[in-house]
Amino acid sequence: MSEGTIAIASDHAGPSLKEEFKADLEKRGFTVLDLGTHGDESVDYPDYGKAVGEAVASGKAERGVVICGTGIGISIAANRIPGVRAAVVHDVTSAKLAREHNDANVMALGVRVVGPEVAMDCLDAFFTTEFSGGERHVRRIGKLG
Ligand code: RB5
């Protein structure tokens, strides 16, 4: 995958990593839809997870990236939107398997948990790994609703 639109958002914990992710995604040929936040003023992560989830579910974006302190709260928010499969990733293996097995369409990351280099490695793995397909994975994803 190297074209299309990626929706991205973070709460106040993540604007600087969000900028790095945006630059990297643009270099890969994606159009980036930045849904905020843009400063360090405290905001509520559910608003940003929901915004990315809605962009992906509506087809405005092919995939999404969400960032908060742990990646947990914002992934829960994104996952409340039907059609979203947001995965919290911590390393290349989790990012890769989230794509191969879960066909995750949103990557969630915690800046207070994952260092900047590993974060970039996760982004690379998430956007260069395809869903492996196959009857069992398709069946399981189908059960997610
Ligand atoms: C905000 O302080 C923090 O709670 C948030 O970034 C995130 O970690 C929530 O899951």
PDB file of N, CA and C in Angstrom, residues 3 11 14 22 34 40 52 56 67 83-84 92 95 99 103-104 133-134 139:
ATOM      1  N   GLU A   3      -0.462   4.435  -1.660  1.00  0.00           N
ATOM      2  CA  GLU A   3      -1.190   5.639  -2.021  1.00  0.00           C
ATOM      3  C   GLU A   3      -2.548   5.634  -1.360  1.00  0.00           C
ATOM      4  N   ASP A  11      -3.902  12.838  20.859  1.00  0.00           N
ATOM      5  CA  ASP A  11      -4.263  13.789  21.905  1.00  0.00           C
ATOM      6  C   ASP A  11      -3.013  14.616  22.201  1.00  0.00           C
ATOM      7  N   GLY A  14       0.755  13.407  21.827  1.00  0.00           N
ATOM      8  CA  GLY A  14       1.411  12.931  20.613  1.00  0.00           C
ATOM      9  C   GLY A  14       1.647  13.838  19.429  1.00  0.00           C
ATOM     10  N   LYS A  22       3.455  11.936   9.899  1.00  0.00           N
ATOM     11  CA  LYS A  22       2.899  12.581   8.699  1.00  0.00           C
ATOM     12  C   LYS A  22       3.964  12.711   7.620  1.00  0.00           C
ATOM     13  N   ASP A  34      -4.963  15.254   8.598  1.00  0.00           N
ATOM     14  CA  ASP A  34      -4.588  15.493   9.995  1.00  0.00           C
ATOM     15  C   ASP A  34      -5.793  16.034  10.759  1.00  0.00           C
ATOM     16  N   ASP A  40      -0.017  21.370  22.738  1.00  0.00           N
ATOM     17  CA  ASP A  40       0.093  20.531  23.940  1.00  0.00           C
ATOM     18  C   ASP A  40      -1.008  20.827  24.965  1.00  0.00           C
ATOM     19  N   VAL A  52     -10.879   9.793  13.758  1.00  0.00           N
ATOM     20  CA  VAL A  52     -10.156   8.908  12.824  1.00  0.00           C
ATOM     21  C   VAL A  52     -11.011   7.698  12.472  1.00  0.00           C
ATOM     22  N   VAL A  56     -12.199   6.597   8.629  1.00  0.00           N
ATOM     23  CA  VAL A  56     -11.909   5.287   8.023  1.00  0.00           C
ATOM     24  C   VAL A  56     -13.219   4.566   7.674  1.00  0.00           C
ATOM     25  N   ILE A  67      -2.711   8.258  18.128  1.00  0.00           N
ATOM     26  CA  ILE A  67      -1.630   8.293  19.123  1.00  0.00           C
ATOM     27  C   ILE A  67      -2.162   8.927  20.410  1.00  0.00           C
ATOM     28  N   GLY A  83     -16.847  -1.129  11.860  1.00  0.00           N
ATOM     29  CA  GLY A  83     -15.989  -1.243  10.675  1.00  0.00           C
ATOM     30  C   GLY A  83     -14.523  -0.944  10.981  1.00  0.00           C
ATOM     31  N   VAL A  84     -14.282  -0.380  12.168  1.00  0.00           N
ATOM     32  CA  VAL A  84     -12.894  -0.057  12.537  1.00  0.00           C
ATOM     33  C   VAL A  84     -12.274  -1.232  13.285  1.00  0.00           C
ATOM     34  N   VAL A  92       7.525  -4.149  16.042  1.00  0.00           N
ATOM     35  CA  VAL A  92       7.327  -4.554  14.647  1.00  0.00           C
ATOM     36  C   VAL A  92       6.451  -5.794  14.563  1.00  0.00           C
ATOM     37  N   ALA A  95       2.817  -4.882  15.052  1.00  0.00           N
ATOM     38  CA  ALA A  95       2.326  -4.083  13.914  1.00  0.00           C
ATOM     39  C   ALA A  95       2.101  -4.975  12.688  1.00  0.00           C
ATOM     40  N   ARG A  99      -1.722  -6.477  10.897  1.00  0.00           N
ATOM     41  CA  ARG A  99      -2.098  -6.427   9.483  1.00  0.00           C
ATOM     42  C   ARG A  99      -2.333  -7.840   8.949  1.00  0.00           C
ATOM     43  N   ASP A 103      -6.157  -7.760   9.821  1.00  0.00           N
ATOM     44  CA  ASP A 103      -6.466  -6.760   8.795  1.00  0.00           C
ATOM     45  C   ASP A 103      -6.811  -5.426   9.468  1.00  0.00           C
ATOM     46  N   ALA A 104      -6.013  -5.067  10.461  1.00  0.00           N
ATOM     47  CA  ALA A 104      -6.268  -3.824  11.204  1.00  0.00           C
ATOM     48  C   ALA A 104      -6.244  -2.642  10.241  1.00  0.00           C
ATOM     49  N   GLY A 133      -4.979 -12.876   4.496  1.00  0.00           N
ATOM     50  CA  GLY A 133      -6.170 -13.501   3.920  1.00  0.00           C
ATOM     51  C   GLY A 133      -6.289 -14.946   4.388  1.00  0.00           C
ATOM     52  N   GLY A 134      -7.012 -15.728   3.621  1.00  0.00           N
ATOM     53  CA  GLY A 134      -7.198 -17.131   4.021  1.00  0.00           C
ATOM     54  C   GLY A 134      -8.493 -17.269   4.804  1.00  0.00           C
ATOM     55  N   ARG A 139     -12.782 -15.522   8.336  1.00  0.00           N
ATOM     56  CA  ARG A 139     -13.881 -15.944   9.212  1.00  0.00           C
ATOM     57  C   ARG A 139     -13.816 -15.222  10.562  1.00  0.00           C
TER      58      ARG A 139
END
